[in-house]
């Protein structure tokens, strides 16, 4: 267990073998993080705001078709290409959480980070968010509502992380494994997501990150993502 | 004009004026070897500036309305509602604005190249065209510099990029190529503005001396009290020499850094080491072409045939042919490396250019940038034909604009994750702002052409002083005295 | 995971969690974040402290399955819905629809008060006072012959179903007819009928996918909408990394690759209507391999070769699949919605259930069990949906003018019933229609009086978890926020009406308040052994029940069914499925399917559900018709082209989505769009596939045979504008998933 | 003797001017008392004038140093004031340091050179000056200071060498 004063190394495991593509994480993220909706025309233009997108890839040909889902949140790269290109430090790497932080207040909207993200997980507020009354009442007060002209992206629900750290500090104990759960992790019915602190060698993520199925997205680019994917498994039915 | 000057005897005509009647074939017209009295030249320039017919004001009105529509209307609309009114979308986060930015930065290379490089290398044909091209540098930089602001999601926060002591204690991020860009453009804009202004001071004094009313006051202020004393001339010439040497590397750095906005990224097709020289070459190519276009128009409308002669365009034509070769070389070097590698995303990009939706733009670019210059500019008659040169140079600028557009907007459409590929079409707002930008440039130039002597008279006169026709055998051959 | 979170903190009403903006709080260590508070709201619930989160446990009302939720409330406003970690059905997990529930509560298109309509369909709603509205309804009820009063219910909490049943009984009217499209698409009635036939109990089956080694699913899209998607989603996760073997093997038999099939290891595109035959063929081979005597009679007439010809699944593949099914200890077969949606639905379902008997997994881990009985007599049986035949009978009565007053709650029959059912016309014959809809849905627009119910986040109630779950659960529903508008819970309205009517009605509903009724229903649970709650008094018990989100047994407890020997010994013949429409004229099978996001259209007014892309097509805000690439090439259409889909019953226009995972002889259309009303987010998007369906029924049970219509496709030559909104790239879609899965 | 008389003469040609300068020097009028105004920059050698000591290169150089130091401060100094880590790069990135210091050095040279011109030439100065507009018409003006006794002789020298418009100019607004 990591001590409360220590730095954390927050890691997300996404088990592609368990992901069913059901979009629970996507909607949970929307609600938790006040991510706005944009409507049909804007979605058609590719201006949807999902912080987490489940990408669906086809493979094979009928009748041996296959489809694969991969949920792509911000990969929280250790060597994030988005960070150095921002002229105003609106996105930077937090030393304490080892996360890629997006500071909406500081963002001036040059969108260089979004271009430079190989995963294209950064979304831009093309317009002000729409929240016709009383939809605005469901906005989460822990999370800023972003206005037009700024970039936003998955934060690993950093407000939840900070709250858990605060709780732990107040109670004089380390943050427990599983105490912090981003909204997507919490919602996922088949538990395709696991979240935790890799600095804690006993944590589930620390163990799962070593899995032989594990890989990182676009590993060759050298961004060193903190999201570890577990490859889809195969059951050897011939051997049964 | 005072009585005194009217009664004054004219300075004697230089001896070589006698050669006018002989006009041998090798006489180089670009050296203006038919000097006229200095006072006549001054008045010639000043009168050309003050001729403002109905057509002029109509043009100004049209340009001003286009500027107003583009910047006041379209940009204002965009600031009010958000970037969404532009056509950019995921994953093409940069579009026409940045293409415009790169293009206009490229145009700005005209003045510096012609003025500074040719000055350093003592290319004498530069003299009448330096001012016109330096003005292009400054104005196109102003137009270009606006585009990053237009492109900002929160334009009203642009000053956060400026490094200054502030309450937030936070400085800009100098890791970002955009900061380098800003520094480089600021340096270049400052440098090119001062470089435009310094040689202008004697001409301002000249204008001050032969005008009256508000013009006299304006010119008098800008002339800073210039009398033409030895020390003034000396300081000025030293400063110009320093400027010429300093502004050249700045020029190269500016477009190199602009290219690094793309080269520094992980975007497939952008991440290229050759982008620096490729962009610089393209910039000079399009910049010099734009100079020809503008000067041809200026020559026609302001009747500056005495100063701007077909021989100048002949010389500039050779220059752009050389830069067409150079551009082609860099373009091909970049293209073949990427094509040969066969990386999937790059292949998709190349496929899109060669056969996909971008093909029309791509082939047009190659046609205007390679086919047209190579097939025409080797011909002296074509180089000396104003109409042909006008068409060719406009074509080159269309080609170079397309090149910028293809690099900025279409390379972004395909990234490493095929799921995220996208398309991009500029919206009406972007088009209006782009037209507004062109109009702003034209408007600045048109207005300035009536306020700033378009030909640096003293430099031309200095050139004429240093040139003479010397008989060698049976011909009169122009010879140059190096006065510096 | 969730279990480790302190329950005391997490669940108790009034318990707190830090809520100050974490970015601010992160700076200092000495200040206790809980002591900081934001500005007080103008109107806050008494128990809430400003700026601090309160969590209310309740039950999700977005679909009939009844997952436990906790609602995070700050300053009297609900901010987030999460799964209740204690709830045995979903264990803290929640699906997309559950997450979006706040947008039902805070929907901008709710009725703010009861309204009357001068003429039906005019949408000229005039606000009325509750007293006047109730007087009016009570007057109409008094005037009308009790026999001519009808109650059409949909997704409703079970306490309301209880009250409605009692109310109808008290007034001497026919019991409520409960019909909603989602339940019909799930084939609930057929599943229950099959259980009745095979096991003697009309209960819904529960499949222990989590502990199964091999799962054969016959059209059951159990990861999407079928019965209890969160329960089965959890089970699927366990199956993938299960306790028994390393990784379970899932085979999906259906004509269209659903999201469940995409998650499966193998997708077998069987010919529509032959799923039952395939199950029989596999059963026969397995029975032969096992030499199972008990089912020998069952498969007497099955010829594997014939099945292979009929279904398009080769005999070798059938043999291979049977071998896989046979070899493992824990094999499981699931009969799903689509196979029940044809006129041979009951036989097909039985054929699949028989496979479980062959596998010998009844009541075993990784096997089939039945949903547990209602634990207490005080609770009525859960609202088992009526079959379509019952609805048809109601429509006939309406057409014949035998219905004077129609009350509609929780259902939107104008939208959900096939157009060809004639409901819309029949509605015109009913003199007085009352809707309890919170939103102006298509049915409310056709009503004379709308008495808007609270949304489920504003009302009291309980729900008996009928589908899924391994133990009896009485899930609690309580308001998370004060009612936003001048709405009233329909339960309360019924109590009030009963008082106004007096007589037998008042006697049938003796409770003064909804809460009192709840107490009488829930209170007896206290005496039951093995429950999760421990309280000294009834009041305390009810409070516990609410704060924990329900009552359930601490031990797993589900019915181990015993298969009827009669059924097993007699030959089971799965007749050929009949399809409406001539095969020559209408060449394609139409497969409607419930959208994972909008379910049967209920979610269409929630923008987050509209915005979230469909998992398979990534389309948002619209619907489409899925066509195999080869078929599309023959028809010369491509994604985004608008085509006319024509059935013998009607025609609609839709965008094409070229879908590689569908049989060339089948087209699929998701249900849920095509609303003409239902608020700004739902209106005017796509087309309603129900307009195409023939009102066929399953022969034995009377369920709606919703997958038995044939259609033809005619290109219109037009393109959708804006183009079909999807998150995938139109060009990138051609690329295989290898890039995504292991690009490095 | 006070050199309080100012004379000015205009010449049409550079060699006339040079001759005059030489003659004036012979008659004892110091270089410092003679100034030449021209519309074209004649090198000092042509007119036989002493070379002017030039400080502008030094000013430019110091500008370069200042620019360089500002560049160092911005790239290396400011991250120390408020450390923010980006993209796994160090707080002091060397390559950007090179770019920024380069640009700022250049900016320093450019700005200081310009200021140097203003400083050295006493620009701007809008006060009344002794001047003749014909200077921009191609004439070369000689402005000189002499004692009242020398006036007539000087005038003669000027005239002899082709000077015209010889007079004592008044200070007038330019």
PDB file of C-alpha atoms in Angstrom, chain B residues 261-431:
ATOM      1  CA  UNK B 261       4.820  23.612 -36.183  1.00  0.00           C
ATOM      2  CA  UNK B 262       4.152  20.619 -38.358  1.00  0.00           C
ATOM      3  CA  UNK B 263       7.466  18.836 -38.297  1.00  0.00           C
ATOM      4  CA  UNK B 264       7.603  18.627 -34.501  1.00  0.00           C
ATOM      5  CA  UNK B 265       4.338  16.700 -34.291  1.00  0.00           C
ATOM      6  CA  UNK B 266       3.622  13.004 -34.436  1.00  0.00           C
ATOM      7  CA  UNK B 267       1.187  13.547 -37.273  1.00  0.00           C
ATOM      8  CA  UNK B 268       1.849  11.236 -40.185  1.00  0.00           C
ATOM      9  CA  UNK B 269       2.917  13.255 -43.195  1.00  0.00           C
ATOM     10  CA  UNK B 270       3.913  16.206 -41.059  1.00  0.00           C
ATOM     11  CA  UNK B 271       6.698  14.595 -39.134  1.00  0.00           C
ATOM     12  CA  UNK B 272       9.380  15.313 -41.685  1.00  0.00           C
ATOM     13  CA  UNK B 273      12.895  16.642 -41.376  1.00  0.00           C
ATOM     14  CA  UNK B 274      12.921  18.228 -44.797  1.00  0.00           C
ATOM     15  CA  UNK B 275      10.043  20.531 -44.005  1.00  0.00           C
ATOM     16  CA  UNK B 276      12.324  23.420 -42.976  1.00  0.00           C
ATOM     17  CA  UNK B 277      14.128  24.002 -46.288  1.00  0.00           C
ATOM     18  CA  UNK B 278      11.087  22.820 -48.223  1.00  0.00           C
ATOM     19  CA  UNK B 279       8.909  25.476 -46.645  1.00  0.00           C
ATOM     20  CA  UNK B 280      11.537  28.199 -46.993  1.00  0.00           C
ATOM     21  CA  UNK B 281      12.028  27.421 -50.646  1.00  0.00           C
ATOM     22  CA  UNK B 282       8.308  27.384 -51.214  1.00  0.00           C
ATOM     23  CA  UNK B 283       7.982  30.641 -49.357  1.00  0.00           C
ATOM     24  CA  UNK B 284      10.538  32.415 -51.497  1.00  0.00           C
ATOM     25  CA  UNK B 285       9.056  30.842 -54.569  1.00  0.00           C
ATOM     26  CA  UNK B 286       5.592  32.126 -53.807  1.00  0.00           C
ATOM     27  CA  UNK B 287       6.880  35.373 -52.303  1.00  0.00           C
ATOM     28  CA  UNK B 288       8.876  36.373 -55.351  1.00  0.00           C
ATOM     29  CA  UNK B 289       6.004  35.346 -57.593  1.00  0.00           C
ATOM     30  CA  UNK B 290       3.680  37.525 -55.576  1.00  0.00           C
ATOM     31  CA  UNK B 291       6.126  40.408 -55.913  1.00  0.00           C
ATOM     32  CA  UNK B 292       5.967  40.061 -59.664  1.00  0.00           C
ATOM     33  CA  UNK B 293       2.201  39.951 -59.625  1.00  0.00           C
ATOM     34  CA  UNK B 294       1.911  42.998 -57.411  1.00  0.00           C
ATOM     35  CA  UNK B 295       4.552  45.023 -59.200  1.00  0.00           C
ATOM     36  CA  UNK B 296       3.030  44.270 -62.565  1.00  0.00           C
ATOM     37  CA  UNK B 297      -0.261  45.606 -61.314  1.00  0.00           C
ATOM     38  CA  UNK B 298       1.373  48.591 -59.677  1.00  0.00           C
ATOM     39  CA  UNK B 299       3.374  49.344 -62.791  1.00  0.00           C
ATOM     40  CA  UNK B 300       0.258  49.315 -64.907  1.00  0.00           C
ATOM     41  CA  UNK B 301      -1.992  51.295 -62.603  1.00  0.00           C
ATOM     42  CA  UNK B 302       0.558  53.803 -61.333  1.00  0.00           C
ATOM     43  CA  UNK B 303       2.343  54.156 -64.641  1.00  0.00           C
ATOM     44  CA  UNK B 304       5.728  53.371 -63.194  1.00  0.00           C
ATOM     45  CA  UNK B 305       7.104  52.096 -66.496  1.00  0.00           C
ATOM     46  CA  UNK B 306      10.199  54.185 -66.093  1.00  0.00           C
ATOM     47  CA  UNK B 307      11.248  52.428 -62.914  1.00  0.00           C
ATOM     48  CA  UNK B 308       9.819  48.969 -63.421  1.00  0.00           C
ATOM     49  CA  UNK B 309      10.903  47.565 -66.731  1.00  0.00           C
ATOM     50  CA  UNK B 310      10.424  44.240 -68.444  1.00  0.00           C
ATOM     51  CA  UNK B 311      14.064  43.552 -67.712  1.00  0.00           C
ATOM     52  CA  UNK B 312      13.281  43.487 -64.004  1.00  0.00           C
ATOM     53  CA  UNK B 313      10.606  40.935 -64.532  1.00  0.00           C
ATOM     54  CA  UNK B 314      12.976  39.063 -66.752  1.00  0.00           C
ATOM     55  CA  UNK B 315      15.449  38.863 -63.902  1.00  0.00           C
ATOM     56  CA  UNK B 316      12.767  37.940 -61.368  1.00  0.00           C
ATOM     57  CA  UNK B 317      11.430  35.362 -63.794  1.00  0.00           C
ATOM     58  CA  UNK B 318      14.794  33.634 -63.835  1.00  0.00           C
ATOM     59  CA  UNK B 319      14.752  33.733 -60.078  1.00  0.00           C
ATOM     60  CA  UNK B 320      11.389  32.015 -59.773  1.00  0.00           C
ATOM     61  CA  UNK B 321      12.408  29.444 -62.339  1.00  0.00           C
ATOM     62  CA  UNK B 322      15.370  28.607 -60.137  1.00  0.00           C
ATOM     63  CA  UNK B 323      13.081  28.416 -57.127  1.00  0.00           C
ATOM     64  CA  UNK B 324      10.648  26.274 -59.044  1.00  0.00           C
ATOM     65  CA  UNK B 325      13.498  23.837 -59.592  1.00  0.00           C
ATOM     66  CA  UNK B 326      14.422  24.011 -55.932  1.00  0.00           C
ATOM     67  CA  UNK B 327      10.848  23.598 -54.757  1.00  0.00           C
ATOM     68  CA  UNK B 328      10.371  20.650 -57.056  1.00  0.00           C
ATOM     69  CA  UNK B 329      13.516  19.088 -55.720  1.00  0.00           C
ATOM     70  CA  UNK B 330      12.392  19.393 -52.103  1.00  0.00           C
ATOM     71  CA  UNK B 331       8.867  18.355 -52.872  1.00  0.00           C
ATOM     72  CA  UNK B 332      10.035  15.274 -54.705  1.00  0.00           C
ATOM     73  CA  UNK B 333      12.590  14.405 -52.053  1.00  0.00           C
ATOM     74  CA  UNK B 334       9.831  14.531 -49.458  1.00  0.00           C
ATOM     75  CA  UNK B 335       7.331  12.705 -51.606  1.00  0.00           C
ATOM     76  CA  UNK B 336       9.522   9.845 -52.722  1.00  0.00           C
ATOM     77  CA  UNK B 337      10.820   9.119 -49.242  1.00  0.00           C
ATOM     78  CA  UNK B 338       7.338   8.831 -47.874  1.00  0.00           C
ATOM     79  CA  UNK B 339       6.028   6.931 -50.874  1.00  0.00           C
ATOM     80  CA  UNK B 340       8.859   4.433 -50.812  1.00  0.00           C
ATOM     81  CA  UNK B 341       8.471   3.745 -47.117  1.00  0.00           C
ATOM     82  CA  UNK B 342       4.976   2.500 -47.741  1.00  0.00           C
ATOM     83  CA  UNK B 343       3.838   3.080 -44.183  1.00  0.00           C
ATOM     84  CA  UNK B 344       0.105   2.358 -44.155  1.00  0.00           C
ATOM     85  CA  UNK B 345      -1.116   5.765 -43.089  1.00  0.00           C
ATOM     86  CA  UNK B 346       1.292   7.560 -45.389  1.00  0.00           C
ATOM     87  CA  UNK B 347       0.180   5.317 -48.229  1.00  0.00           C
ATOM     88  CA  UNK B 348      -3.386   6.250 -47.483  1.00  0.00           C
ATOM     89  CA  UNK B 349      -2.435   9.919 -47.559  1.00  0.00           C
ATOM     90  CA  UNK B 350      -0.590   9.579 -50.829  1.00  0.00           C
ATOM     91  CA  UNK B 351      -3.427   7.587 -52.266  1.00  0.00           C
ATOM     92  CA  UNK B 352      -5.787  10.341 -51.214  1.00  0.00           C
ATOM     93  CA  UNK B 353      -3.627  12.883 -52.994  1.00  0.00           C
ATOM     94  CA  UNK B 354      -3.042  10.946 -56.134  1.00  0.00           C
ATOM     95  CA  UNK B 355      -6.445   9.387 -56.627  1.00  0.00           C
ATOM     96  CA  UNK B 356      -8.696  10.473 -53.832  1.00  0.00           C
ATOM     97  CA  UNK B 357     -10.706  13.576 -53.118  1.00  0.00           C
ATOM     98  CA  UNK B 358      -7.613  15.760 -52.910  1.00  0.00           C
ATOM     99  CA  UNK B 359      -6.397  14.781 -56.361  1.00  0.00           C
ATOM    100  CA  UNK B 360      -7.791  17.856 -58.109  1.00  0.00           C
ATOM    101  CA  UNK B 361      -5.925  20.125 -55.738  1.00  0.00           C
ATOM    102  CA  UNK B 362      -2.793  18.042 -55.866  1.00  0.00           C
ATOM    103  CA  UNK B 363      -2.495  17.949 -59.650  1.00  0.00           C
ATOM    104  CA  UNK B 364      -3.353  21.631 -59.889  1.00  0.00           C
ATOM    105  CA  UNK B 365      -0.537  22.328 -57.460  1.00  0.00           C
ATOM    106  CA  UNK B 366       1.940  20.319 -59.497  1.00  0.00           C
ATOM    107  CA  UNK B 367       0.723  21.931 -62.712  1.00  0.00           C
ATOM    108  CA  UNK B 368       1.163  25.479 -61.503  1.00  0.00           C
ATOM    109  CA  UNK B 369       4.308  24.935 -59.505  1.00  0.00           C
ATOM    110  CA  UNK B 370       6.215  22.715 -61.883  1.00  0.00           C
ATOM    111  CA  UNK B 371       4.708  22.334 -65.320  1.00  0.00           C
ATOM    112  CA  UNK B 372       3.929  25.981 -65.980  1.00  0.00           C
ATOM    113  CA  UNK B 373       7.186  27.568 -64.771  1.00  0.00           C
ATOM    114  CA  UNK B 374       9.358  24.898 -66.346  1.00  0.00           C
ATOM    115  CA  UNK B 375       7.659  25.113 -69.695  1.00  0.00           C
ATOM    116  CA  UNK B 376       7.546  28.882 -69.939  1.00  0.00           C
ATOM    117  CA  UNK B 377      10.125  30.697 -67.902  1.00  0.00           C
ATOM    118  CA  UNK B 378      13.136  29.524 -69.881  1.00  0.00           C
ATOM    119  CA  UNK B 379      11.866  31.778 -72.647  1.00  0.00           C
ATOM    120  CA  UNK B 380      13.064  35.345 -72.523  1.00  0.00           C
ATOM    121  CA  UNK B 381      10.119  36.634 -74.501  1.00  0.00           C
ATOM    122  CA  UNK B 382       7.683  35.145 -72.060  1.00  0.00           C
ATOM    123  CA  UNK B 383       9.650  36.454 -69.106  1.00  0.00           C
ATOM    124  CA  UNK B 384       9.442  39.918 -70.607  1.00  0.00           C
ATOM    125  CA  UNK B 385       5.761  39.706 -71.406  1.00  0.00           C
ATOM    126  CA  UNK B 386       3.852  41.368 -68.626  1.00  0.00           C
ATOM    127  CA  UNK B 387       0.625  39.497 -69.318  1.00  0.00           C
ATOM    128  CA  UNK B 388       2.318  36.114 -69.369  1.00  0.00           C
ATOM    129  CA  UNK B 389       4.231  36.856 -66.207  1.00  0.00           C
ATOM    130  CA  UNK B 390       1.088  38.036 -64.467  1.00  0.00           C
ATOM    131  CA  UNK B 391      -0.704  34.806 -65.312  1.00  0.00           C
ATOM    132  CA  UNK B 392       2.248  32.583 -64.459  1.00  0.00           C
ATOM    133  CA  UNK B 393       2.873  34.192 -61.105  1.00  0.00           C
ATOM    134  CA  UNK B 394      -0.782  34.156 -60.151  1.00  0.00           C
ATOM    135  CA  UNK B 395      -0.755  30.482 -61.067  1.00  0.00           C
ATOM    136  CA  UNK B 396       2.272  29.857 -58.905  1.00  0.00           C
ATOM    137  CA  UNK B 397       0.571  31.485 -55.977  1.00  0.00           C
ATOM    138  CA  UNK B 398      -2.531  29.396 -56.477  1.00  0.00           C
ATOM    139  CA  UNK B 399      -0.271  26.359 -56.612  1.00  0.00           C
ATOM    140  CA  UNK B 400       1.573  27.338 -53.471  1.00  0.00           C
ATOM    141  CA  UNK B 401      -1.679  28.099 -51.680  1.00  0.00           C
ATOM    142  CA  UNK B 402      -2.876  24.644 -52.567  1.00  0.00           C
ATOM    143  CA  UNK B 403       0.381  23.183 -51.325  1.00  0.00           C
ATOM    144  CA  UNK B 404      -0.120  24.862 -47.938  1.00  0.00           C
ATOM    145  CA  UNK B 405      -3.726  23.712 -47.860  1.00  0.00           C
ATOM    146  CA  UNK B 406      -2.820  20.143 -48.724  1.00  0.00           C
ATOM    147  CA  UNK B 407      -0.133  19.996 -46.080  1.00  0.00           C
ATOM    148  CA  UNK B 408      -2.140  21.592 -43.305  1.00  0.00           C
ATOM    149  CA  UNK B 409      -5.661  20.415 -43.844  1.00  0.00           C
ATOM    150  CA  UNK B 410      -5.477  17.106 -45.654  1.00  0.00           C
ATOM    151  CA  UNK B 411      -2.564  15.464 -43.858  1.00  0.00           C
ATOM    152  CA  UNK B 412      -4.553  15.719 -40.659  1.00  0.00           C
ATOM    153  CA  UNK B 413      -7.430  13.713 -42.013  1.00  0.00           C
ATOM    154  CA  UNK B 414      -5.677  10.411 -41.547  1.00  0.00           C
ATOM    155  CA  UNK B 415      -3.987   9.508 -38.319  1.00  0.00           C
ATOM    156  CA  UNK B 416      -2.684   6.348 -36.774  1.00  0.00           C
ATOM    157  CA  UNK B 417      -6.102   5.201 -35.617  1.00  0.00           C
ATOM    158  CA  UNK B 418      -8.206   4.523 -38.692  1.00  0.00           C
ATOM    159  CA  UNK B 419     -11.352   4.837 -36.629  1.00  0.00           C
ATOM    160  CA  UNK B 420     -10.641   8.527 -36.203  1.00  0.00           C
ATOM    161  CA  UNK B 421     -10.079   9.439 -39.800  1.00  0.00           C
ATOM    162  CA  UNK B 422     -12.092  12.316 -41.058  1.00  0.00           C
ATOM    163  CA  UNK B 423     -12.674  14.815 -43.754  1.00  0.00           C
ATOM    164  CA  UNK B 424     -12.501  18.555 -43.842  1.00  0.00           C
ATOM    165  CA  UNK B 425     -14.246  21.129 -45.943  1.00  0.00           C
ATOM    166  CA  UNK B 426     -13.842  24.800 -45.205  1.00  0.00           C
ATOM    167  CA  UNK B 427     -16.977  26.607 -44.167  1.00  0.00           C
ATOM    168  CA  UNK B 428     -18.274  29.859 -45.560  1.00  0.00           C
ATOM    169  CA  UNK B 429     -16.905  31.660 -42.509  1.00  0.00           C
ATOM    170  CA  UNK B 430     -13.417  30.436 -43.216  1.00  0.00           C
ATOM    171  CA  UNK B 431     -13.704  31.372 -46.870  1.00  0.00           C
TER     172      UNK B 431
END
